[in-house]
Short mmCIF file of C-alpha atoms in Angstrom, two decimals:
data_model
loop_
_atom_site.label_atom_id
_atom_site.label_comp_id
_atom_site.label_asym_id
_atom_site.label_seq_id
_atom_site.Cartn_x
_atom_site.Cartn_y
_atom_site.Cartn_z
CA MET P 5 10.11 12.00 -3.58
CA ARG P 6 7.45 12.05 -0.86
CA VAL P 7 7.45 9.70 2.11
CA SER P 8 4.50 8.52 4.16
CA ALA P 9 3.87 5.77 6.71
CA THR P 10 0.98 3.34 6.92
CA THR P 11 -1.32 3.07 9.93
CA VAL P 12 -1.48 -0.73 9.82
CA ILE P 13 -0.08 -1.36 13.34
CA TYR P 14 -2.53 1.03 15.01
CA PRO P 15 -6.00 -0.27 16.02
CA ALA P 16 -8.97 1.53 14.47
CA GLY P 17 -9.70 3.62 17.54
CA GLU P 18 -6.09 4.82 17.84
CA ILE P 19 -5.88 6.92 14.69
CA GLU P 20 -4.98 9.96 16.81
CA ASP P 21 -1.88 8.16 18.09
CA ALA P 22 -0.97 7.20 14.52
CA VAL P 23 -1.22 10.80 13.35
CA ARG P 24 0.81 12.08 16.29
CA HIS P 25 3.54 9.47 15.92
CA ILE P 26 3.84 9.66 12.12
CA GLY P 27 3.79 13.45 12.09
CA GLY P 28 6.24 13.60 14.98
CA ALA P 29 8.64 11.31 13.12
CA GLY P 30 8.87 13.82 10.28
CA PHE P 31 6.79 12.17 7.56
CA GLU P 32 4.92 14.21 4.96
CA GLY P 33 2.06 11.78 4.63
CA ILE P 34 -0.02 9.06 6.22
CA GLU P 35 -1.51 6.03 4.46
CA LEU P 36 -4.84 4.93 5.86
CA GLN P 37 -5.28 1.15 6.18
CA GLY P 38 -8.49 -0.78 5.73
CA HIS P 39 -9.57 -0.98 9.37
CA HIS P 40 -9.20 2.79 9.71
CA VAL P 41 -11.07 3.46 6.46
CA HIS P 42 -13.91 1.22 7.62
CA TRP P 43 -13.96 3.06 10.96
CA LEU P 44 -14.07 6.45 9.22
CA LEU P 45 -16.89 5.43 6.90
CA GLU P 46 -19.09 4.45 9.84
CA ARG P 47 -19.51 8.05 11.03
CA ARG P 48 -18.90 11.20 8.98
CA GLU P 49 -17.89 13.27 12.01
CA ARG P 50 -14.82 11.04 12.35
CA GLU P 51 -13.61 12.38 9.01
CA ARG P 52 -13.88 15.95 10.24
CA GLU P 53 -11.92 15.12 13.38
CA LEU P 54 -9.21 13.36 11.36
CA GLN P 55 -8.99 16.32 8.99
CA ARG P 56 -8.32 18.56 11.99
CA LEU P 57 -5.66 16.20 13.36
CA LEU P 58 -3.93 15.99 9.98
CA GLU P 59 -3.86 19.76 9.60
CA ASP P 60 -2.38 20.16 13.07
CA ALA P 61 0.29 17.54 12.28
CA GLY P 62 1.05 18.87 8.79
CA LEU P 63 0.24 15.52 7.17
CA GLN P 64 -1.37 14.64 3.85
CA VAL P 65 -3.18 11.38 3.11
CA SER P 66 -1.01 9.53 0.59
CA ALA P 67 -3.43 6.65 -0.04
CA ALA P 68 -6.45 4.85 1.41
CA MET P 69 -6.49 1.06 1.38
CA TYR P 70 -9.50 -1.12 2.10
CA GLY P 71 -9.48 -4.83 1.26
CA TYR P 72 -10.04 -7.40 -1.48
CA LEU P 73 -11.81 -6.47 -4.71
CA ASP P 74 -13.51 -9.76 -5.47
CA SER P 75 -17.26 -9.20 -5.91
CA PRO P 76 -19.85 -6.61 -6.96
CA THR P 77 -20.43 -5.92 -3.25
CA SER P 78 -16.75 -5.13 -2.70
CA LEU P 79 -16.90 -2.83 -5.75
CA GLU P 80 -19.68 -0.81 -4.11
CA GLU P 81 -17.60 -0.57 -0.94
CA TYR P 82 -14.55 0.54 -2.89
CA VAL P 83 -16.51 3.31 -4.59
CA SER P 84 -17.15 4.71 -1.09
CA VAL P 85 -13.43 4.38 -0.33
CA VAL P 86 -12.52 6.31 -3.48
CA ARG P 87 -14.88 9.09 -2.48
CA LEU P 88 -13.36 9.16 1.00
CA ALA P 89 -9.85 9.30 -0.46
CA ALA P 90 -10.85 12.19 -2.71
CA ARG P 91 -12.29 14.12 0.23
CA PHE P 92 -8.91 13.81 1.95
CA GLY P 93 -7.02 14.82 -1.18
CA ALA P 94 -5.44 11.39 -1.75
CA ARG P 95 -4.64 10.56 -5.37
CA THR P 96 -4.28 6.78 -4.96
CA VAL P 97 -6.47 3.93 -3.73
CA PRO P 98 -4.64 0.58 -3.50
CA VAL P 99 -6.66 -2.56 -4.19
CA LEU P 100 -5.96 -6.11 -3.04
CA PRO P 101 -6.66 -8.76 -5.70
CA PRO P 102 -8.86 -11.75 -4.84
CA ARG P 103 -7.37 -14.44 -2.64
CA ARG P 104 -5.92 -17.38 -4.50
CA GLY P 105 -8.61 -20.00 -4.93
CA ASP P 106 -11.47 -17.49 -4.69
CA ALA P 107 -10.79 -15.75 -7.96
CA ASP P 108 -12.54 -15.25 -11.24
CA ARG P 109 -9.84 -13.34 -13.15
CA GLY P 110 -12.25 -11.97 -15.73
CA LEU P 111 -14.56 -10.70 -12.99
CA PHE P 112 -11.65 -9.07 -11.18
CA LEU P 113 -10.45 -7.23 -14.29
CA GLY P 114 -13.98 -6.08 -15.02
CA LEU P 115 -14.43 -4.78 -11.48
CA LEU P 116 -11.09 -2.95 -11.77
CA ASP P 117 -12.11 -1.21 -14.98
CA THR P 118 -15.42 -0.10 -13.48
CA LEU P 119 -13.74 1.17 -10.32
CA ALA P 120 -10.99 2.96 -12.25
CA GLU P 121 -13.58 4.70 -14.43
CA GLN P 122 -15.46 6.03 -11.42
CA ALA P 123 -12.22 6.97 -9.62
CA ALA P 124 -10.98 8.94 -12.64
CA ASP P 125 -13.87 11.37 -12.27
CA LEU P 126 -12.56 12.20 -8.78
CA GLY P 127 -8.87 12.45 -9.73
CA VAL P 128 -7.98 9.15 -8.05
CA ARG P 129 -5.91 6.33 -9.55
CA ILE P 130 -6.35 2.65 -8.64
CA ALA P 131 -3.15 0.76 -7.73
CA VAL P 132 -3.26 -3.03 -7.63
CA HIS P 133 -1.24 -4.33 -4.67
CA HIS P 134 0.57 -7.54 -5.64
CA HIS P 135 0.38 -9.65 -2.49
CA LEU P 136 1.17 -13.10 -1.18
CA GLY P 137 -1.83 -15.44 -1.26
CA THR P 138 -3.66 -13.54 -4.02
CA VAL P 139 -3.96 -13.98 -7.79
CA VAL P 140 -1.47 -11.14 -8.41
CA ASP P 141 1.54 -12.28 -6.44
CA THR P 142 4.47 -13.67 -8.45
CA PRO P 143 6.41 -11.66 -11.04
CA ARG P 144 4.69 -13.63 -13.82
CA GLU P 145 1.26 -12.83 -12.38
CA ILE P 146 2.21 -9.16 -12.14
CA ASP P 147 3.29 -9.23 -15.81
CA ASP P 148 -0.02 -10.86 -16.75
CA PHE P 149 -1.99 -8.22 -14.85
CA LEU P 150 -0.09 -5.35 -16.45
CA ASP P 151 -0.58 -6.87 -19.91
CA ALA P 152 -4.33 -7.01 -19.24
CA ALA P 153 -4.45 -3.48 -17.77
CA VAL P 154 -2.24 -1.69 -20.29
CA HIS P 155 -5.32 -0.23 -22.03
CA ASN P 156 -6.31 1.71 -18.91
CA PRO P 157 -3.99 4.49 -17.66
CA GLN P 158 -6.12 4.81 -14.52
CA LEU P 159 -4.85 1.41 -13.37
CA GLY P 160 -1.37 1.20 -11.85
CA LEU P 161 0.73 -1.06 -9.68
CA LEU P 162 1.53 -0.85 -5.99
CA ILE P 163 5.04 -2.20 -5.49
CA ASP P 164 5.70 -3.87 -2.15
CA THR P 165 9.43 -4.43 -1.81
CA ALA P 166 9.18 -7.28 0.70
CA HIS P 167 6.29 -9.12 -0.95
CA LEU P 168 8.13 -9.03 -4.27
CA ALA P 169 11.37 -10.24 -2.69
CA LEU P 170 9.59 -13.28 -1.24
CA HIS P 171 9.89 -14.78 -4.72
CA GLY P 172 13.66 -14.50 -4.94
CA ALA P 173 16.44 -12.06 -5.68
CA PRO P 174 17.40 -9.88 -7.37
CA ILE P 175 14.22 -7.86 -7.91
CA ALA P 176 15.70 -4.81 -9.62
CA ASP P 177 15.15 -6.14 -13.16
CA HIS P 178 11.45 -6.58 -12.45
CA LEU P 179 11.20 -3.08 -11.05
CA ARG P 180 12.83 -1.55 -14.11
CA ARG P 181 10.36 -3.41 -16.34
CA TRP P 182 7.35 -2.15 -14.35
CA ARG P 183 8.65 1.34 -13.54
CA GLU P 184 6.19 3.24 -15.73
CA ALA P 185 3.20 1.46 -14.15
CA VAL P 186 4.15 2.16 -10.51
CA ALA P 187 1.56 4.28 -8.70
CA HIS P 188 2.56 3.69 -5.06
CA VAL P 189 5.31 1.89 -3.13
CA HIS P 190 5.23 0.02 0.18
CA VAL P 191 8.75 0.03 1.57
CA LYS P 192 9.72 -2.70 4.00
CA ASP P 193 12.61 -5.11 4.46
CA LEU P 194 12.75 -8.90 4.53
CA LYS P 195 14.67 -11.56 6.48
CA ARG P 196 15.15 -14.25 3.87
CA ASP P 197 15.80 -17.03 6.38
CA LEU P 198 12.29 -16.51 7.80
CA ILE P 199 10.37 -16.80 4.51
CA PRO P 200 7.64 -19.45 4.87
CA HIS P 201 6.93 -22.21 2.35
CA LEU P 202 5.10 -20.17 -0.29
CA SER P 203 3.11 -22.79 -2.20
CA ALA P 204 0.44 -23.00 0.51
CA ALA P 205 0.97 -19.60 2.14
CA GLY P 206 -1.93 -17.29 2.88
CA PRO P 207 -1.86 -13.49 2.64
CA ARG P 208 -0.52 -12.98 6.18
CA ASP P 209 1.83 -15.94 6.48
CA ALA P 210 5.02 -14.00 5.73
CA GLN P 211 4.53 -11.17 8.22
CA GLY P 212 7.09 -12.66 10.60
CA ALA P 213 9.78 -12.18 7.94
CA PHE P 214 9.10 -8.48 7.38
CA ARG P 215 11.29 -5.81 8.94
CA VAL P 216 11.87 -2.06 9.06
CA PRO P 217 14.04 -1.01 6.08
CA GLY P 218 17.68 -1.57 6.95
CA ASP P 219 16.93 -4.40 9.39
CA GLY P 220 16.72 -7.13 6.74
CA ASP P 221 18.48 -8.43 3.65
CA LEU P 222 17.19 -6.31 0.76
CA ASP P 223 19.48 -4.16 -1.36
CA PHE P 224 17.66 -0.83 -1.24
CA THR P 225 20.36 0.94 -3.24
CA ALA P 226 19.51 -1.29 -6.21
CA ILE P 227 15.78 -0.98 -5.52
CA ALA P 228 15.91 2.81 -5.46
CA GLU P 229 17.97 2.94 -8.64
CA ALA P 230 15.58 0.59 -10.44
CA LEU P 231 12.42 2.42 -9.37
CA ASP P 232 13.88 5.90 -9.99
CA VAL P 233 10.90 7.60 -8.33
CA ASP P 234 10.69 11.23 -9.41
CA ASP P 235 6.92 11.69 -9.62
CA ASP P 236 5.36 13.54 -6.69
CA ASP P 237 2.16 11.52 -7.18
CA VAL P 238 4.08 8.31 -6.33
CA TRP P 239 4.52 8.08 -2.57
CA LEU P 240 7.06 5.89 -0.80
CA SER P 241 5.16 4.51 2.17
CA LEU P 242 6.91 2.88 5.11
CA GLU P 243 4.91 -0.18 6.13
CA ILE P 244 5.55 -1.55 9.61
CA GLU P 245 3.61 -4.76 10.19
CA THR P 246 5.35 -6.28 13.21
CA PHE P 247 6.79 -5.04 16.52
CA HIS P 248 10.46 -5.88 16.08
CA ARG P 249 11.16 -2.28 17.11
CA PRO P 250 9.04 0.05 19.27
CA PRO P 251 6.68 2.00 16.96
CA LEU P 252 8.31 5.42 17.43
CA ASP P 253 11.78 3.97 16.90
CA ALA P 254 10.63 2.04 13.84
CA LEU P 255 9.09 5.16 12.30
CA SER P 256 12.17 7.30 12.88
CA VAL P 257 14.64 4.66 11.70
CA GLY P 258 12.50 3.80 8.70
CA ARG P 259 12.06 7.38 7.52
CA THR P 260 15.76 8.15 7.85
CA PHE P 261 16.68 4.99 5.96
CA ILE P 262 14.20 5.59 3.13
CA GLU P 263 15.24 9.20 2.64
CA GLY P 264 18.88 8.14 2.51
CA ALA P 265 18.36 5.19 0.16
CA PHE P 266 16.03 6.97 -2.28
CA ALA P 267 17.69 10.40 -2.25
#
């Protein structure tokens, strides 16, 4: 089991703070979010500076996210992200499916296959991030995606504990069914009484319900048992999206909780 934390709450120009905080909280890895990846791709010298910071902090890059894969243009951008991830030694690039209403499912699956083929040459696996407001959101949509992707071992699933739990409990049975496809895990908690009305919800509409693990309603003992993560290529990544705790406190509490729950 390896544990990282995402950089999502840190603005693009504050990557140094993210590295210092995440390393200081005792994590092994750091997951780069889309705004940081975009910032890094603008100037190559930023990569060299981040490499130095990571070495000083003893951190590895667990994954590099970017955005929605929904067009040939986004495919070209994602190829650059895969190359960036490989330069940092990351083995996983998560991909967000197209937003609901914008999607051509056949196009999306074709783009995924092309991206996965190019990523394989660099030792990188593509992990589709099921997400509210996209075409891979509900358990049924996740099943449909995995049925369509079963032919390609370079395609996996990013499990997000809170996004999955938006659609009801318990979630452990789903996790057991998908266990072999899991390539990456976003670990965060959920306050069920704050879940928005989902039928018209956009990708960010549930953020107010998300919490640091242990501060919400999810049964992480059952989640850990169902996932049974024992592959060092599958990182557990703490994702803090809101400031219900100070960042340093959230990182420390989250890491301690995850290591206890998934031990």
